[in-house]
């Protein structure tokens, strides 16, 4: 029986979506419309392959996938951990590699060793809380920021930050360093739990194809 249902992808707008499209292209999944960089369009369709794509902010990707409006999502492991949605994480796509770290001035290192009550600024309060409370057994005060988190220790809002480190240049240019590594990160493919059953054949094939080019 022919399956006429669209398979829908939620992609993280920006660099991650560009890399995802390149990878999908390698397994024969294309979407001409999406290549136009000037376009402000958010939903794209490939009628022939019965595929739909939409672009959203990273933290919303697991939400769309959990609620089933997207069957598949591509998003960073950091976002998956922070959002804690009920989804299946099925594949490490191998790009967008970076690390989640505790960073700060070198002088803050001893605050981490002596389990002091410190202030931690982060865009990822859940990851920060889990790390300090459940892995280090250190009670800390977590302050949520929305970006340019490196400012925290510089302006005196916090002792350290929990943030993503890719090349390390943002830290270096601001006189900060990695004090502890929490975990490695990369882009992951996630799948809605019902779609995994209902569209098993198509999704399995996609996972296998992607594994073979990776
Ligand atoms: C991320 C992260 C660091 C920086 C790390 O910020 O929060 O600030 O990239 O990259 P690097 O190690 O290569 O310097 P992003 O650019 O996403 O912006 P944000 O500060 O608004 O979160």
XYZ file of N, CA, C and O and ligand atoms in Angstrom:
878
model
N 0.850 -1.210 0.000
C 0.000 0.000 0.000
C 0.884 1.260 0.000
O 1.838 1.338 0.765
N 0.558 2.190 -0.849
C 1.383 3.399 -0.926
C 1.127 4.304 0.269
O -0.022 4.469 0.695
N 2.210 4.827 0.815
C 2.048 5.698 1.980
C 2.084 7.157 1.524
O 3.111 7.651 1.090
N 0.923 7.811 1.630
C 0.858 9.195 1.161
C 1.013 10.208 2.265
O 0.846 11.399 2.056
N 1.308 9.718 3.448
C 1.450 10.637 4.571
C 2.793 11.366 4.456
O 3.801 10.751 4.115
N 2.769 12.634 4.752
C 4.021 13.395 4.732
C 4.842 13.041 5.972
O 4.291 12.931 7.069
N 6.133 12.894 5.783
C 7.041 12.745 6.922
C 7.562 14.150 7.197
O 8.068 14.808 6.289
N 7.392 14.597 8.429
C 7.733 15.994 8.725
C 8.976 16.113 9.581
O 9.119 15.416 10.588
N 9.867 17.011 9.175
C 11.125 17.263 9.891
C 11.081 18.643 10.545
O 10.758 19.621 9.868
N 11.456 18.727 11.806
C 11.673 20.030 12.455
C 13.179 20.228 12.543
O 13.888 19.408 13.136
N 13.663 21.287 11.919
C 15.104 21.541 11.924
C 15.428 22.792 12.725
O 14.619 23.711 12.810
N 16.625 22.804 13.297
C 17.071 23.970 14.060
C 17.601 25.028 13.100
O 18.609 24.796 12.420
N 16.888 26.150 13.050
C 17.240 27.269 12.178
C 18.717 27.647 12.304
O 19.259 27.661 13.405
N 19.362 27.945 11.191
C 20.761 28.385 11.242
C 21.732 27.323 10.785
O 21.411 26.487 9.950
N 22.928 27.360 11.370
C 24.013 26.474 10.957
C 23.653 24.991 10.988
O 24.021 24.222 10.118
N 22.903 24.610 12.038
C 22.545 23.193 12.191
C 21.639 22.733 11.043
O 21.796 21.633 10.518
N 20.702 23.600 10.635
C 19.800 23.254 9.520
C 20.607 23.138 8.227
O 20.391 22.215 7.433
N 21.565 24.044 8.023
C 22.380 23.992 6.803
C 23.145 22.670 6.716
O 23.173 22.017 5.685
N 23.741 22.281 7.844
C 24.506 21.029 7.856
C 23.579 19.825 7.687
O 23.938 18.836 7.052
N 22.383 19.902 8.278
C 21.419 18.805 8.168
C 20.998 18.634 6.715
O 20.917 17.511 6.207
N 20.743 19.747 6.031
C 20.309 19.672 4.630
C 21.392 19.067 3.756
O 21.108 18.282 2.853
N 22.635 19.405 4.052
C 23.763 18.829 3.295
C 23.796 17.312 3.471
O 23.964 16.564 2.525
N 23.623 16.894 4.727
C 23.652 15.461 5.025
C 22.465 14.742 4.371
O 22.620 13.674 3.776
N 21.280 15.339 4.467
C 20.098 14.719 3.862
C 20.264 14.607 2.354
O 19.838 13.628 1.739
N 20.898 15.620 1.780
C 21.156 15.630 0.352
C 21.975 14.396 -0.065
O 21.732 13.803 -1.104
N 22.890 14.014 0.812
C 23.744 12.851 0.512
C 22.974 11.538 0.493
O 23.428 10.551 -0.065
N 21.808 11.509 1.153
C 21.009 10.270 1.118
C 19.788 10.443 0.201
O 18.793 9.739 0.327
N 19.893 11.441 -0.680
C 18.847 11.610 -1.700
C 17.636 12.397 -1.253
O 16.620 12.431 -1.937
N 17.707 13.018 -0.088
C 16.586 13.831 0.396
C 16.899 15.295 0.138
O 17.857 15.840 0.688
N 16.117 15.889 -0.739
C 16.407 17.273 -1.123
C 15.185 18.145 -0.900
O 14.068 17.659 -0.806
N 15.420 19.428 -0.812
C 14.315 20.370 -0.772
C 14.821 21.683 -1.374
O 15.411 22.501 -0.680
N 14.619 21.790 -2.688
C 15.086 22.946 -3.472
C 14.761 24.268 -2.798
O 15.629 25.117 -2.602
N 13.474 24.383 -2.414
C 12.957 25.631 -1.830
C 13.796 26.143 -0.664
O 13.887 27.335 -0.432
N 14.387 25.196 0.073
C 15.093 25.594 1.296
C 16.471 26.188 1.026
O 17.091 26.743 1.918
N 16.949 26.060 -0.195
C 18.304 26.533 -0.489
C 18.374 28.044 -0.646
O 19.450 28.635 -0.565
N 17.212 28.687 -0.840
C 17.175 30.138 -1.000
C 17.401 30.823 0.351
O 16.534 30.879 1.213
N 18.621 31.352 0.513
C 19.019 31.942 1.803
C 18.245 33.222 2.153
O 18.162 33.618 3.314
N 17.706 33.870 1.116
C 16.992 35.133 1.349
C 15.573 34.892 1.872
O 14.956 35.777 2.441
N 15.095 33.664 1.665
C 13.698 33.376 1.985
C 13.411 33.462 3.489
O 14.233 33.061 4.310
N 12.230 33.993 3.831
C 11.813 34.058 5.237
C 10.767 32.975 5.513
O 10.143 32.952 6.573
N 10.575 32.106 4.524
C 9.581 31.053 4.659
C 9.981 30.071 5.758
O 11.179 29.849 5.972
N 9.004 29.496 6.444
C 9.326 28.590 7.556
C 8.978 27.133 7.272
O 9.491 26.232 7.924
N 8.054 26.912 6.315
C 7.668 25.531 6.009
C 7.943 25.235 4.536
O 7.623 26.049 3.670
N 8.550 24.100 4.279
C 8.946 23.729 2.924
C 8.465 22.310 2.642
O 8.452 21.471 3.546
N 8.092 22.065 1.386
C 7.543 20.750 1.047
C 8.267 20.170 -0.166
O 8.589 20.893 -1.103
N 8.515 18.860 -0.106
C 8.958 18.138 -1.288
C 7.821 17.180 -1.612
O 7.673 16.130 -0.977
N 6.987 17.593 -2.603
C 5.767 16.834 -2.935
C 6.111 15.431 -3.409
O 5.448 14.465 -3.042
N 7.163 15.356 -4.197
C 7.527 14.077 -4.799
C 7.877 13.023 -3.742
O 7.417 11.894 -3.778
N 8.692 13.441 -2.758
C 9.130 12.492 -1.719
C 8.178 12.464 -0.529
O 8.388 11.724 0.427
N 7.145 13.291 -0.588
C 6.169 13.400 0.515
C 6.876 13.745 1.835
O 6.770 13.054 2.848
N 7.641 14.834 1.741
C 8.372 15.292 2.925
C 8.042 16.749 3.207
O 7.813 17.531 2.278
N 7.999 17.083 4.473
C 7.813 18.477 4.867
C 8.942 18.836 5.819
O 9.395 17.991 6.594
N 9.369 20.072 5.754
C 10.433 20.540 6.651
C 9.977 21.842 7.263
O 9.408 22.674 6.565
N 10.232 22.029 8.534
C 10.085 23.390 9.039
C 11.251 23.784 9.916
O 11.957 22.940 10.456
N 11.454 25.094 9.986
C 12.596 25.634 10.716
C 12.110 26.264 11.999
O 11.183 27.075 11.983
N 12.727 25.888 13.102
C 12.312 26.513 14.364
C 13.529 26.803 15.228
O 14.640 26.391 14.907
N 13.303 27.487 16.306
C 14.367 27.732 17.283
C 14.718 26.395 17.938
O 13.805 25.594 18.243
N 15.999 26.175 18.215
C 16.448 24.903 18.777
C 15.598 24.355 19.924
O 15.112 23.227 19.848
N 15.369 25.148 20.990
C 14.647 24.588 22.130
C 13.215 24.154 21.802
O 12.609 23.387 22.548
N 12.673 24.641 20.672
C 11.308 24.238 20.303
C 11.280 22.938 19.501
O 10.219 22.316 19.381
N 12.422 22.516 18.967
C 12.431 21.295 18.137
C 11.925 20.072 18.923
O 11.011 19.383 18.465
N 12.460 19.790 20.144
C 11.943 18.634 20.879
C 10.455 18.771 21.226
O 9.748 17.768 21.338
N 9.984 20.001 21.374
C 8.556 20.218 21.679
C 7.707 19.785 20.479
O 6.728 19.043 20.637
N 8.078 20.237 19.279
C 7.324 19.850 18.078
C 7.347 18.337 17.896
O 6.362 17.734 17.497
N 8.486 17.733 18.207
C 8.603 16.280 18.018
C 7.797 15.535 19.088
O 7.092 14.584 18.782
N 7.850 15.992 20.333
C 7.079 15.303 21.379
C 5.581 15.346 21.055
O 4.879 14.354 21.188
N 5.097 16.489 20.576
C 3.667 16.626 20.286
C 3.273 16.015 18.940
O 2.101 16.015 18.582
N 4.252 15.520 18.196
C 3.939 14.779 16.974
C 3.639 15.636 15.755
O 3.251 15.105 14.719
N 3.811 16.951 15.837
C 3.612 17.769 14.635
C 4.824 17.641 13.718
O 4.735 17.932 12.538
N 5.933 17.185 14.275
C 7.072 16.775 13.457
C 7.366 15.332 13.844
O 7.321 14.977 15.025
N 7.617 14.487 12.841
C 7.970 13.092 13.129
C 9.419 13.010 13.581
O 9.768 12.189 14.428
N 10.244 13.861 12.954
C 11.689 13.798 13.148
C 12.217 15.189 13.453
O 11.711 16.182 12.922
N 13.248 15.272 14.282
C 13.869 16.563 14.556
C 15.377 16.427 14.512
O 15.922 15.331 14.718
N 16.040 17.525 14.228
C 17.505 17.552 14.348
C 17.862 18.714 15.248
O 17.480 19.859 14.999
N 18.569 18.393 16.334
C 18.818 19.386 17.375
C 20.062 18.992 18.166
O 20.475 17.824 18.143
N 20.666 19.957 18.842
C 21.858 19.667 19.642
C 21.528 18.854 20.888
O 20.453 18.981 21.470
N 22.500 18.046 21.307
C 22.336 17.227 22.512
C 22.073 18.118 23.738
O 21.321 17.739 24.644
N 22.672 19.308 23.754
C 22.459 20.257 24.857
C 20.980 20.582 25.010
O 20.431 20.570 26.118
N 20.317 20.821 23.884
C 18.895 21.175 23.910
C 18.045 19.985 24.341
O 17.088 20.141 25.104
N 18.428 18.788 23.882
C 17.690 17.581 24.272
C 17.758 17.427 25.790
O 16.752 17.191 26.464
N 18.969 17.607 26.345
C 19.158 17.451 27.791
C 18.393 18.521 28.559
O 17.761 18.252 29.574
N 18.437 19.743 28.061
C 17.811 20.847 28.784
C 16.293 20.752 28.736
O 15.619 21.018 29.728
N 15.749 20.357 27.606
C 14.293 20.349 27.441
C 13.629 19.128 28.088
O 12.477 19.212 28.515
N 14.345 18.013 28.142
C 13.817 16.808 28.793
C 12.472 16.344 28.259
O 11.593 15.948 29.026
N 12.283 16.390 26.957
C 11.010 15.973 26.349
C 10.949 14.468 26.150
O 11.976 13.803 26.071
N 9.714 13.935 26.014
C 9.568 12.503 25.757
C 9.701 12.248 24.256
O 8.720 12.399 23.512
N 10.907 11.945 23.842
C 11.207 11.678 22.430
C 12.255 10.573 22.388
O 12.847 10.265 23.414
N 12.423 9.960 21.230
C 13.520 9.013 21.084
C 14.694 9.739 20.441
O 14.519 10.415 19.432
N 15.871 9.559 21.047
C 17.090 10.077 20.411
C 17.687 8.898 19.661
O 18.049 7.897 20.279
N 17.725 8.978 18.315
C 18.070 7.777 17.559
C 19.442 7.782 16.908
O 19.962 6.725 16.559
N 20.008 8.966 16.683
C 21.285 8.975 15.961
C 22.126 10.202 16.275
O 21.626 11.326 16.309
N 23.426 9.942 16.466
C 24.396 11.034 16.602
C 24.848 11.379 15.188
O 25.420 10.539 14.499
N 24.557 12.591 14.743
C 24.849 12.951 13.352
C 26.312 13.362 13.151
O 26.747 13.572 12.026
N 27.029 13.516 14.230
C 28.483 13.727 14.127
C 28.937 15.139 13.802
O 30.119 15.400 13.766
N 27.997 16.063 13.561
C 28.443 17.445 13.343
C 27.954 18.320 14.502
O 27.233 17.857 15.380
N 28.389 19.579 14.493
C 28.007 20.467 15.603
C 28.684 20.027 16.890
O 28.147 20.192 17.984
N 29.900 19.460 16.743
C 30.579 18.933 17.931
C 31.092 20.054 18.829
O 31.740 20.990 18.356
N 30.800 19.958 20.103
C 31.335 20.900 21.089
C 31.212 20.245 22.479
O 30.874 19.062 22.560
N 31.462 21.015 23.528
C 31.430 20.443 24.880
C 30.633 21.330 25.816
O 30.694 22.556 25.696
N 29.933 20.720 26.746
C 29.273 21.502 27.797
C 30.268 21.548 28.956
O 30.753 20.503 29.404
N 30.589 22.759 29.398
C 31.635 22.895 30.413
C 31.259 23.875 31.511
O 30.416 24.755 31.315
N 31.934 23.714 32.635
C 31.906 24.742 33.671
C 33.116 25.618 33.379
O 34.235 25.108 33.239
N 32.896 26.914 33.226
C 33.985 27.823 32.878
C 34.000 29.006 33.838
O 32.990 29.341 34.452
N 35.153 29.645 33.866
C 35.267 30.819 34.726
C 36.703 31.292 34.738
O 37.549 30.760 33.998
N 37.025 32.258 35.593
C 38.424 32.659 35.726
C 39.181 31.541 36.438
O 38.574 30.768 37.199
N 40.487 31.451 36.193
C 41.283 30.386 36.823
C 41.097 30.393 38.339
O 41.092 29.345 38.990
N 40.907 31.583 38.895
C 40.776 31.710 40.357
C 39.528 31.016 40.911
O 39.426 30.772 42.121
N 38.577 30.672 40.038
C 37.336 30.039 40.523
C 37.490 28.536 40.701
O 36.606 27.875 41.247
N 38.622 27.998 40.251
C 38.816 26.546 40.302
C 38.655 25.992 41.721
O 38.031 24.970 41.940
N 39.236 26.719 42.667
C 39.173 26.182 44.041
C 37.767 26.224 44.631
O 37.424 25.442 45.511
N 36.922 27.109 44.098
C 35.534 27.156 44.576
C 34.802 25.871 44.212
O 33.852 25.456 44.867
N 35.271 25.238 43.119
C 34.648 23.990 42.680
C 35.171 22.811 43.479
O 34.487 21.820 43.677
N 36.415 22.944 43.936
C 37.025 21.839 44.674
C 36.530 21.757 46.102
O 36.439 20.692 46.682
N 36.205 22.917 46.665
C 35.827 22.921 48.076
C 34.331 22.952 48.318
O 33.874 23.241 49.416
N 33.579 22.652 47.240
C 32.118 22.557 47.374
C 31.494 23.779 48.031
O 30.630 23.663 48.882
N 31.967 24.929 47.624
C 31.419 26.154 48.216
C 30.086 26.499 47.584
O 29.768 26.060 46.487
N 29.315 27.306 48.289
C 28.045 27.783 47.741
C 28.394 28.897 46.752
O 28.843 29.976 47.147
N 28.279 28.588 45.478
C 28.682 29.583 44.474
C 27.526 29.922 43.551
O 26.509 29.225 43.520
N 27.704 30.995 42.773
C 26.700 31.378 41.792
C 27.127 30.891 40.417
O 28.260 31.118 39.989
N 26.174 30.242 39.727
C 26.437 29.671 38.409
C 25.453 30.283 37.412
O 24.240 30.139 37.574
N 25.966 30.988 36.415
C 25.073 31.551 35.390
C 25.048 30.621 34.190
O 26.084 30.061 33.813
N 23.877 30.436 33.591
C 23.781 29.542 32.436
C 22.514 29.755 31.638
O 21.489 30.168 32.178
N 22.637 29.433 30.336
C 21.471 29.373 29.459
C 20.809 28.011 29.656
O 19.764 27.736 29.112
N 21.503 27.141 30.391
C 21.067 25.755 30.578
C 20.917 25.442 32.062
O 21.687 24.644 32.616
N 19.932 26.046 32.738
C 19.812 25.863 34.189
C 19.566 24.415 34.601
O 20.054 23.982 35.645
N 18.885 23.659 33.749
C 18.590 22.270 34.122
C 19.865 21.418 34.082
O 20.124 20.625 34.994
N 20.665 21.615 33.024
C 21.917 20.859 32.913
C 22.853 21.261 34.064
O 23.485 20.417 34.693
N 22.905 22.569 34.349
C 23.773 23.064 35.422
C 23.327 22.475 36.765
O 24.156 21.983 37.546
N 22.025 22.468 36.993
C 21.510 21.959 38.270
C 21.810 20.470 38.400
O 22.284 20.013 39.448
N 21.562 19.740 37.339
C 21.792 18.299 37.381
C 23.273 18.005 37.662
O 23.599 17.132 38.474
N 24.151 18.760 37.014
C 25.587 18.531 37.190
C 26.022 18.824 38.629
O 26.651 17.992 39.286
N 25.656 19.993 39.123
C 26.123 20.362 40.470
C 25.429 19.557 41.572
O 26.075 19.096 42.504
N 24.129 19.348 41.440
C 23.401 18.670 42.518
C 23.588 17.154 42.492
O 23.804 16.544 43.523
N 23.493 16.573 41.279
C 23.482 15.112 41.219
C 24.832 14.467 40.925
O 25.026 13.301 41.216
N 25.751 15.226 40.326
C 27.056 14.618 40.044
C 28.133 15.098 41.001
O 29.030 14.364 41.360
N 28.057 16.375 41.375
C 29.095 16.900 42.269
C 28.637 17.037 43.722
O 29.424 17.300 44.609
N 27.347 16.881 43.929
C 26.753 17.055 45.269
C 27.162 18.392 45.885
O 27.574 18.471 47.032
N 27.069 19.426 45.052
C 27.414 20.774 45.502
C 26.170 21.657 45.364
O 25.579 21.733 44.282
N 25.781 22.286 46.447
C 24.618 23.178 46.393
C 25.064 24.521 45.837
O 26.017 25.121 46.341
N 24.388 24.956 44.765
C 24.783 26.223 44.130
C 23.540 27.067 43.850
O 22.424 26.569 43.880
N 23.802 28.333 43.549
C 22.718 29.231 43.185
C 22.774 29.381 41.665
O 23.775 29.866 41.129
N 21.742 28.928 40.975
C 21.779 28.967 39.506
C 21.002 30.176 38.978
O 19.861 30.415 39.363
N 21.665 30.929 38.118
C 21.044 32.128 37.547
C 20.881 31.929 36.052
O 21.863 31.717 35.338
N 19.634 32.000 35.589
C 19.390 31.778 34.153
C 19.704 33.039 33.335
O 19.243 34.137 33.656
N 20.543 32.859 32.302
C 20.798 33.952 31.352
C 20.369 33.475 29.966
O 20.182 32.281 29.746
N 20.257 34.387 29.027
C 19.765 34.015 27.700
C 20.801 34.069 26.585
O 20.494 33.804 25.439
N 22.025 34.397 26.914
C 23.081 34.457 25.901
C 24.228 35.290 26.426
O 24.128 35.863 27.526
N 25.330 35.324 25.675
C 26.537 36.026 26.120
C 26.800 35.761 27.599
O 27.103 36.663 28.379
N 26.679 34.494 27.936
C 26.773 34.054 29.333
C 28.139 34.366 29.952
O 28.259 34.535 31.164
N 29.153 34.472 29.081
C 30.518 34.768 29.551
C 30.563 36.054 30.368
O 31.484 36.270 31.162
N 29.575 36.915 30.147
C 29.515 38.162 30.919
C 29.379 37.900 32.413
O 29.865 38.698 33.232
N 28.710 36.811 32.764
C 28.437 36.497 34.178
C 29.612 36.752 35.104
O 29.560 37.651 35.958
N 30.731 35.994 34.939
C 31.875 36.199 35.838
C 32.602 37.526 35.601
O 33.210 38.064 36.520
N 32.523 38.033 34.352
C 33.252 39.268 34.041
C 32.657 40.460 34.792
O 33.375 41.268 35.380
N 31.332 40.544 34.795
C 30.708 41.697 35.450
C 30.388 41.423 36.925
O 29.875 42.302 37.623
N 30.654 40.184 37.368
C 30.454 39.884 38.789
C 29.071 39.366 39.152
O 28.673 39.360 40.309
N 28.317 38.904 38.150
C 27.006 38.322 38.446
C 27.158 36.919 39.028
O 26.406 36.509 39.909
N 28.142 36.166 38.499
C 28.309 34.788 38.968
C 29.793 34.457 39.117
O 30.649 35.170 38.588
N 30.068 33.346 39.842
C 31.454 32.894 39.985
C 31.902 32.142 38.745
O 33.035 32.275 38.292
N 30.995 31.292 38.237
C 31.315 30.479 37.050
C 30.099 30.474 36.120
O 29.036 30.994 36.459
N 30.293 29.849 34.945
C 29.173 29.651 34.028
C 29.151 28.189 33.607
O 30.168 27.493 33.695
N 27.977 27.733 33.170
C 27.892 26.440 32.496
C 27.488 26.777 31.076
O 26.428 27.374 30.854
N 28.360 26.459 30.116
C 28.084 26.877 28.751
C 28.762 25.959 27.736
O 29.598 25.127 28.097
N 28.384 26.186 26.477
C 28.963 25.425 25.379
C 30.324 26.011 25.000
O 30.467 27.224 24.887
N 31.293 25.117 24.818
C 32.602 25.545 24.330
C 32.856 24.805 23.028
O 32.773 23.575 22.974
N 33.132 25.590 21.970
C 33.428 24.929 20.697
C 34.919 25.104 20.413
O 35.711 24.202 20.657
N 35.328 26.280 19.969
C 36.756 26.498 19.705
C 37.489 26.992 20.957
O 38.710 26.917 21.037
N 36.747 27.551 21.889
C 37.351 28.103 23.106
C 37.734 29.571 22.951
O 38.206 30.193 23.905
N 37.507 30.134 21.754
C 37.973 31.517 21.568
C 37.157 32.545 22.354
O 37.718 33.546 22.805
N 35.863 32.303 22.528
C 35.061 33.267 23.317
C 35.602 33.342 24.744
O 35.752 34.426 25.318
N 35.917 32.163 25.298
C 36.466 32.134 26.665
C 37.791 32.892 26.720
O 37.987 33.772 27.548
N 38.673 32.530 25.788
C 40.021 33.094 25.762
C 39.996 34.618 25.662
O 40.675 35.328 26.416
N 39.146 35.087 24.745
C 39.096 36.547 24.530
C 38.499 37.284 25.716
O 38.560 38.504 25.794
N 37.895 36.533 26.629
C 37.288 37.181 27.792
C 37.957 36.780 29.102
O 37.397 36.968 30.186
N 39.157 36.224 28.980
C 39.954 35.898 30.170
C 39.380 34.778 31.020
O 39.615 34.714 32.232
N 38.628 33.888 30.380
C 38.044 32.762 31.121
C 38.618 31.454 30.575
O 39.236 31.433 29.520
N 38.385 30.368 31.321
C 38.859 29.064 30.843
C 37.927 27.935 31.261
O 37.039 28.135 32.102
N 38.135 26.775 30.640
C 37.346 25.601 31.017
C 37.861 25.117 32.365
O 39.062 24.894 32.530
N 36.959 24.966 33.327
C 37.371 24.487 34.650
C 37.020 23.007 34.815
O 37.760 22.252 35.426
N 35.876 22.610 34.277
C 35.462 21.207 34.326
C 34.642 20.899 33.085
O 33.906 21.764 32.608
N 34.776 19.670 32.584
C 33.964 19.296 31.427
C 32.759 18.481 31.897
O 32.906 17.543 32.683
N 31.574 18.854 31.425
C 30.358 18.125 31.826
C 30.080 16.978 30.859
O 29.932 15.832 31.267
N 30.027 17.263 29.560
C 29.812 16.196 28.575
C 30.076 16.693 27.161
O 30.000 17.883 26.894
N 30.357 15.760 26.242
C 30.500 16.148 24.835
C 29.115 16.332 24.216
O 28.140 15.726 24.678
N 29.047 17.186 23.194
C 27.770 17.480 22.533
C 27.914 17.340 21.019
O 29.013 17.481 20.500
N 26.802 17.104 20.355
C 26.768 17.113 18.883
C 25.313 17.102 18.458
O 24.413 16.954 19.295
N 25.095 17.228 17.148
C 23.713 17.233 16.644
C 23.145 15.813 16.668
O 23.856 14.858 16.340
N 21.912 15.693 17.068
C 21.267 14.376 17.156
C 19.963 14.373 16.357
O 19.299 15.405 16.243
N 19.609 13.193 15.874
C 18.297 13.035 15.247
C 17.366 12.489 16.315
O 17.711 11.537 17.022
N 16.203 13.115 16.425
C 15.207 12.653 17.406
C 13.918 12.286 16.671
O 13.649 12.797 15.579
N 13.145 11.389 17.286
C 11.939 10.894 16.612
C 10.776 10.875 17.600
O 10.945 10.531 18.776
N 9.591 11.202 17.092
C 8.371 11.113 17.902
C 8.097 9.635 18.222
O 8.265 8.768 17.356
N 7.647 9.367 19.432
C 7.503 7.978 19.869
C 6.428 7.214 19.092
O 6.578 6.032 18.824
N 5.355 7.897 18.710
C 4.297 7.225 17.938
C 4.744 7.049 16.481
O 4.550 5.990 15.886
N 5.385 8.087 15.939
C 5.865 8.001 14.549
C 6.826 6.832 14.375
O 6.867 6.181 13.332
N 7.617 6.578 15.424
C 8.607 5.493 15.346
C 7.893 4.165 15.074
O 8.445 3.298 14.397
N 6.662 4.030 15.591
C 5.905 2.799 15.351
C 5.158 2.883 14.026
O 5.233 1.991 13.198
N 4.456 4.008 13.805
C 3.586 4.128 12.633
C 4.362 4.244 11.319
O 3.899 3.815 10.288
N 5.517 4.870 11.384
C 6.314 5.105 10.168
C 7.640 4.367 10.269
O 8.653 4.831 9.745
N 7.606 3.236 10.965
C 8.842 2.527 11.275
C 9.736 2.267 10.065
O 10.940 2.533 10.111
N 9.096 1.797 8.979
C 9.898 1.420 7.808
C 10.644 2.620 7.223
O 11.857 2.555 6.979
N 9.927 3.721 7.010
C 10.558 4.916 6.421
C 11.630 5.488 7.338
O 12.705 5.887 6.896
N 11.324 5.513 8.634
C 12.281 6.114 9.572
C 13.516 5.234 9.733
O 14.645 5.714 9.730
N 13.306 3.916 9.838
C 14.451 2.985 9.936
C 15.376 3.132 8.737
O 16.596 3.139 8.859
N 14.744 3.228 7.547
C 15.538 3.341 6.312
C 16.379 4.621 6.359
O 17.576 4.604 6.052
N 15.731 5.698 6.786
C 16.453 6.971 6.866
C 17.635 6.870 7.839
O 18.753 7.299 7.526
N 17.392 6.254 9.007
C 18.464 6.110 10.003
C 19.622 5.305 9.413
O 20.786 5.680 9.521
N 19.277 4.199 8.742
C 20.331 3.353 8.154
C 21.097 4.083 7.072
O 22.326 4.010 7.018
N 20.370 4.807 6.208
C 21.040 5.558 5.144
C 21.996 6.584 5.748
O 23.123 6.752 5.287
N 21.528 7.276 6.781
C 22.368 8.302 7.407
C 23.587 7.687 8.086
O 24.679 8.241 8.051
N 23.388 6.503 8.689
C 24.512 5.810 9.333
C 25.575 5.463 8.297
O 26.765 5.548 8.564
N 25.122 5.085 7.114
C 26.055 4.671 6.068
C 26.869 5.807 5.466
O 27.955 5.580 4.951
N 26.343 7.034 5.506
C 27.144 8.132 4.963
C 27.986 8.809 6.041
O 28.909 9.543 5.752
N 27.636 8.575 7.272
C 28.310 9.259 8.385
C 29.712 8.737 8.629
O 29.975 7.576 8.570
C 27.983 29.876 22.037
C 28.364 29.614 23.483
C 29.639 30.376 23.627
C 30.271 30.258 22.243
C 31.317 29.185 22.265
O 27.335 31.087 21.986
O 27.349 30.044 24.356
O 29.395 31.719 23.943
O 29.222 29.899 21.338
O 31.992 29.082 21.039
P 33.573 29.133 20.948
O 34.118 28.199 21.984
O 33.859 28.654 19.549
O 34.024 30.535 21.156
P 26.470 31.563 20.740
O 27.357 32.060 19.666
O 25.535 30.461 20.352
O 25.666 32.806 21.308
P 25.053 33.146 22.730
O 26.182 33.702 23.534
O 24.032 34.173 22.439
O 24.484 31.912 23.331
